Amino acid sequence: MMNESEKMVLRDRILRVQERIVRAAQAAGRDPQEITLVAATKMNDAARVRAAIENGIRVCGENRVQELLEKYEQDAYQGADLQFIGTLQTNKVKYLIGKVSLIQSVGSIRLGEAIAKEAAKRGVRQDILLEVNIGREAAKSGLPPETLEEAIAQLREYPSLCIRGLMAIPPVADETSKNFGYFSEMHQVFVDNLTKKYDNVNMDHLSMGMTNDFETAIACGATMIRVGTAIFGARPYPAATP
Ligand SMILES: *Cc1c(COP(=O)(O)O)cnc(C)c1O
């Protein structure tokens, strides 16, 4: 449970993040309504997630299947949209279909195919984002930008999938100026694919930007930002960001 003063702190942080979004959008000459705030809820229990929803959070993003299932059972996400943003193993896909509106972290054709099969089995259409390894980091998941076209060509063949856009987690950079380069490049990749107008592809989302760099991401055209720390405070230990 959360006490009243904890709830006030949370409400305050959410308001501040919303203000920062509005300011960043206006500075970029964009409509703040174009930007969806996804609260990265990892390591926050059901009570904290519920309190965030009571205070204006409309979309929650989880990044571990087990944690999502536990909180789902506790009705943590009622009143909000639930998405998956973390590393996903193909054998765990089945737990997510029917529960999440969007799987943001599809970083391989193989994972996309596993999602397509499971969604077909359930008779649903699953929205996904393709995760792009924009830093071309060997240790990180995601599709290198050069392979994106091929991935889209293959995955758009599945009627049980809808590719809604792209997601990226750039290399952790201390200076935001460095991420500016990655974010601009991502926007270019996004626009390139957008203009191709494939069937079964509805590229309306570009998900990038976290607590330390979401203003930069908004300046570069992000339509979704994923924010944890600025909403919930520092996590008890460093998160295994995917
Ligand atoms: C945790 C997480 C975030 C949010 O990170 P913060 O720096 O706490 O805002 C965003 N995206 C993903 C995929 C995450 O796992």
Coordinates of C-alpha atoms and ligand atoms in Angstrom, one line a residue:
M1 CA 0.0 0.0 0.0
M2 CA 1.0 3.6 -0.5
N3 CA 0.4 6.3 2.0
E4 CA -1.0 9.7 1.1
S5 CA 2.3 11.5 1.0
E6 CA 3.8 8.9 -1.4
K7 CA 0.7 9.3 -3.6
M8 CA 1.3 13.1 -3.6
V9 CA 4.9 12.6 -4.7
L10 CA 3.8 10.3 -7.5
R11 CA 1.1 12.7 -8.7
D12 CA 3.6 15.5 -8.6
R13 CA 6.1 13.6 -10.7
I14 CA 3.5 12.6 -13.3
L15 CA 2.4 16.2 -13.6
R16 CA 6.0 17.3 -14.1
V17 CA 6.6 14.7 -16.8
Q18 CA 3.4 15.8 -18.5
E19 CA 4.5 19.5 -18.4
R20 CA 7.9 18.5 -19.8
I21 CA 6.2 16.7 -22.7
V22 CA 4.1 19.8 -23.5
R23 CA 7.1 22.1 -23.4
A24 CA 9.3 19.8 -25.5
A25 CA 6.5 19.4 -28.1
Q26 CA 5.9 23.1 -28.2
A27 CA 9.6 23.8 -28.6
A28 CA 9.6 21.4 -31.6
G29 CA 6.5 23.0 -33.1
R30 CA 4.5 19.8 -32.4
D31 CA 1.1 19.1 -30.9
P32 CA 1.7 17.5 -27.5
Q33 CA -1.3 15.3 -28.1
E34 CA 0.7 13.4 -30.7
I35 CA 2.9 12.0 -28.0
T36 CA 1.9 9.0 -25.9
L37 CA 3.4 8.7 -22.5
V38 CA 4.1 5.0 -21.7
A39 CA 4.8 4.5 -18.0
A40 CA 7.6 1.9 -17.6
T41 CA 6.2 0.1 -14.6
K42 CA 8.9 -2.5 -14.0
M43 CA 9.6 -3.1 -10.3
N44 CA 6.7 -1.1 -9.2
D45 CA 4.0 -3.2 -7.5
A46 CA 0.3 -3.3 -8.3
A47 CA -0.6 -0.6 -5.7
R48 CA 1.9 1.9 -7.2
V49 CA 0.8 1.1 -10.8
R50 CA -2.9 1.6 -9.7
A51 CA -1.9 4.9 -8.0
A52 CA -0.2 6.1 -11.2
I53 CA -3.3 5.3 -13.3
E54 CA -5.4 7.2 -10.8
N55 CA -3.2 10.1 -11.4
G56 CA -3.3 10.3 -15.1
I57 CA -1.2 7.5 -16.6
R58 CA -3.1 6.0 -19.5
V59 CA -0.5 3.5 -20.8
C60 CA 1.6 1.0 -18.9
G61 CA 4.7 -0.8 -20.3
E62 CA 6.0 -3.9 -18.6
N63 CA 9.3 -5.6 -19.5
R64 CA 9.1 -8.9 -17.8
V65 CA 6.4 -11.5 -18.6
Q66 CA 6.4 -13.0 -15.1
E67 CA 6.0 -9.6 -13.5
L68 CA 3.3 -8.6 -15.9
L69 CA 1.3 -11.7 -15.2
E70 CA 1.5 -11.3 -11.4
K71 CA 0.3 -7.7 -11.5
Y72 CA -2.3 -8.6 -14.1
E73 CA -3.7 -11.1 -11.7
Q74 CA -3.9 -8.3 -9.1
D75 CA -5.8 -6.0 -11.5
A76 CA -3.0 -3.5 -11.5
Y77 CA -3.7 -2.2 -15.0
Q78 CA -7.4 -1.5 -14.9
G79 CA -8.3 1.7 -16.7
A80 CA -5.0 1.8 -18.7
D81 CA -3.7 0.3 -21.9
L82 CA -1.1 -2.4 -21.3
Q83 CA 1.9 -2.9 -23.5
F84 CA 5.0 -5.0 -23.5
I85 CA 8.4 -3.3 -23.9
G86 CA 11.0 -5.8 -22.8
T87 CA 13.1 -8.7 -24.1
L88 CA 10.7 -11.5 -25.1
Q89 CA 11.5 -15.1 -25.5
T90 CA 9.4 -16.9 -28.1
N91 CA 8.2 -19.5 -25.6
K92 CA 6.6 -16.8 -23.5
V93 CA 4.7 -15.1 -26.3
K94 CA 1.6 -17.1 -25.5
Y95 CA 1.2 -15.4 -22.1
L96 CA 1.0 -12.0 -23.6
I97 CA -1.5 -12.5 -26.5
G98 CA -4.9 -11.2 -25.4
K99 CA -3.5 -9.2 -22.6
V100 CA -1.3 -6.5 -24.3
S101 CA -2.4 -4.1 -26.9
L102 CA 1.1 -3.6 -28.3
I103 CA 4.3 -5.6 -28.2
Q104 CA 7.0 -2.9 -28.8
S105 CA 10.1 -5.0 -28.7
V106 CA 10.0 -7.3 -31.7
G107 CA 13.7 -7.4 -32.6
S108 CA 13.8 -10.4 -34.9
I109 CA 11.7 -12.0 -37.7
R110 CA 11.6 -15.2 -35.6
L111 CA 9.9 -13.4 -32.7
G112 CA 7.5 -11.7 -35.0
E113 CA 6.6 -15.1 -36.5
A114 CA 6.1 -16.6 -33.1
I115 CA 3.7 -13.8 -32.2
A116 CA 1.9 -14.2 -35.6
K117 CA 1.3 -17.9 -34.9
E118 CA 0.1 -17.4 -31.4
A119 CA -2.2 -14.5 -32.4
A120 CA -3.6 -16.6 -35.3
K121 CA -4.3 -19.5 -32.9
R122 CA -6.4 -17.1 -30.7
G123 CA -8.1 -15.5 -33.7
V124 CA -6.7 -12.0 -32.9
R125 CA -4.6 -9.5 -34.6
Q126 CA -1.6 -8.3 -32.6
D127 CA -0.1 -4.9 -33.0
I128 CA 3.7 -4.8 -32.8
L129 CA 6.6 -2.4 -33.2
L130 CA 9.8 -3.5 -34.7
E131 CA 12.8 -2.9 -32.5
V132 CA 15.7 -1.3 -34.3
N133 CA 19.2 -1.7 -33.1
I134 CA 20.1 1.8 -34.0
G135 CA 23.5 1.8 -32.3
R136 CA 24.4 -1.5 -34.1
E137 CA 25.5 -2.9 -30.8
A138 CA 26.6 -6.5 -30.9
A139 CA 25.3 -7.2 -27.4
K140 CA 21.9 -5.7 -28.0
S141 CA 18.7 -7.2 -29.5
G142 CA 16.9 -5.5 -32.3
L143 CA 17.0 -5.4 -36.1
P144 CA 20.0 -3.5 -37.6
P145 CA 18.5 -0.7 -39.8
E146 CA 19.7 -2.3 -43.0
T147 CA 17.6 -5.4 -42.3
L148 CA 14.4 -3.6 -41.5
E149 CA 13.0 -3.7 -45.1
E150 CA 13.4 -7.5 -45.2
A151 CA 11.8 -8.0 -41.8
I152 CA 8.8 -5.8 -42.8
A153 CA 8.5 -7.7 -46.1
Q154 CA 8.3 -11.0 -44.3
L155 CA 6.2 -10.1 -41.3
R156 CA 3.5 -8.1 -43.2
E157 CA 2.5 -11.5 -44.8
Y158 CA 0.9 -12.5 -41.6
P159 CA -2.7 -11.3 -41.3
S160 CA -2.6 -11.8 -37.5
L161 CA 0.1 -9.1 -37.2
C162 CA -0.1 -5.4 -37.7
I163 CA 3.2 -3.5 -37.8
R164 CA 2.4 -0.2 -36.1
G165 CA 5.9 1.4 -36.2
L166 CA 9.4 1.3 -34.8
M167 CA 11.0 1.3 -31.4
A168 CA 14.6 1.9 -30.3
I169 CA 16.8 2.0 -27.3
P170 CA 19.9 3.8 -28.3
P171 CA 23.3 3.1 -26.6
V172 CA 23.4 4.6 -23.1
A173 CA 25.0 8.0 -23.6
D174 CA 25.8 10.5 -21.0
E175 CA 25.5 13.4 -23.2
T176 CA 22.1 13.8 -24.8
S177 CA 23.8 15.3 -27.8
K178 CA 25.0 11.8 -28.6
N179 CA 21.5 10.4 -28.5
F180 CA 20.4 13.2 -30.7
G181 CA 22.3 11.6 -33.5
Y182 CA 20.7 8.2 -32.9
F183 CA 17.2 9.7 -32.6
S184 CA 17.5 11.7 -35.8
E185 CA 18.7 8.6 -37.6
M186 CA 15.8 6.6 -36.2
H187 CA 13.4 9.3 -37.4
Q188 CA 14.9 9.1 -40.9
V189 CA 14.5 5.3 -40.9
F190 CA 10.9 5.7 -39.7
V191 CA 10.1 8.2 -42.4
D192 CA 11.8 6.1 -45.1
N193 CA 9.6 3.1 -44.2
L194 CA 6.5 5.2 -43.7
T195 CA 6.6 6.5 -47.3
K196 CA 6.7 3.0 -48.7
K197 CA 3.1 2.4 -47.7
Y198 CA 3.1 -1.3 -47.4
D199 CA -0.2 -3.3 -47.0
N200 CA -0.8 -4.6 -43.5
V201 CA 1.6 -2.0 -42.1
N202 CA 0.3 1.0 -40.4
M203 CA 3.4 2.9 -39.3
D204 CA 2.1 5.5 -36.9
H205 CA 4.4 5.1 -34.0
L206 CA 8.0 5.9 -33.3
S207 CA 8.8 4.8 -29.7
M208 CA 12.0 6.3 -28.3
G209 CA 13.2 8.3 -25.4
M210 CA 13.3 7.6 -21.7
T211 CA 13.8 9.6 -18.5
N212 CA 17.1 11.1 -19.4
D213 CA 16.5 11.9 -23.0
F214 CA 12.8 12.1 -23.8
E215 CA 12.9 15.8 -24.7
T216 CA 15.5 15.1 -27.2
A217 CA 13.5 12.2 -28.6
I218 CA 10.4 14.4 -28.9
A219 CA 12.5 17.0 -30.7
C220 CA 13.5 14.2 -33.2
G221 CA 9.9 13.1 -33.8
A222 CA 9.1 10.4 -31.2
T223 CA 5.4 9.7 -30.9
M224 CA 5.8 7.4 -27.8
I225 CA 8.2 7.9 -24.9
R226 CA 8.8 5.2 -22.3
V227 CA 9.4 6.8 -18.9
G228 CA 10.1 5.0 -15.6
T229 CA 12.4 6.9 -13.2
A230 CA 10.9 10.3 -13.7
I231 CA 7.5 8.9 -12.8
F232 CA 8.2 6.4 -10.1
G233 CA 11.6 7.5 -8.7
A234 CA 14.8 5.6 -8.8
R235 CA 14.4 1.8 -8.9
P236 CA 15.8 -0.2 -6.0
Y237 CA 18.5 -1.6 -8.1
P238 CA 19.7 -1.0 -11.7
A239 CA 17.1 -2.4 -14.1
A240 CA 18.2 -5.0 -16.6
T241 CA 17.1 -2.8 -19.5
P242 CA 16.9 -5.1 -22.5
Ligands
LIG1 C1 12.9 0.8 -17.9 C2 12.6 1.0 -19.3 C3 12.4 2.3 -19.7 C4 12.3 3.5 -18.8 O1 13.6 3.8 -18.3 P1 13.8 5.1 -17.3 O2 15.2 5.5 -17.6 O3 13.6 4.7 -15.9 O4 12.8 6.2 -17.7 C5 12.1 2.5 -21.1 N1 12.2 1.5 -22.0 C6 12.4 0.3 -21.6 C7 12.4 -0.8 -22.6 C8 12.7 0.0 -20.2 O5 12.9 -1.3 -19.9

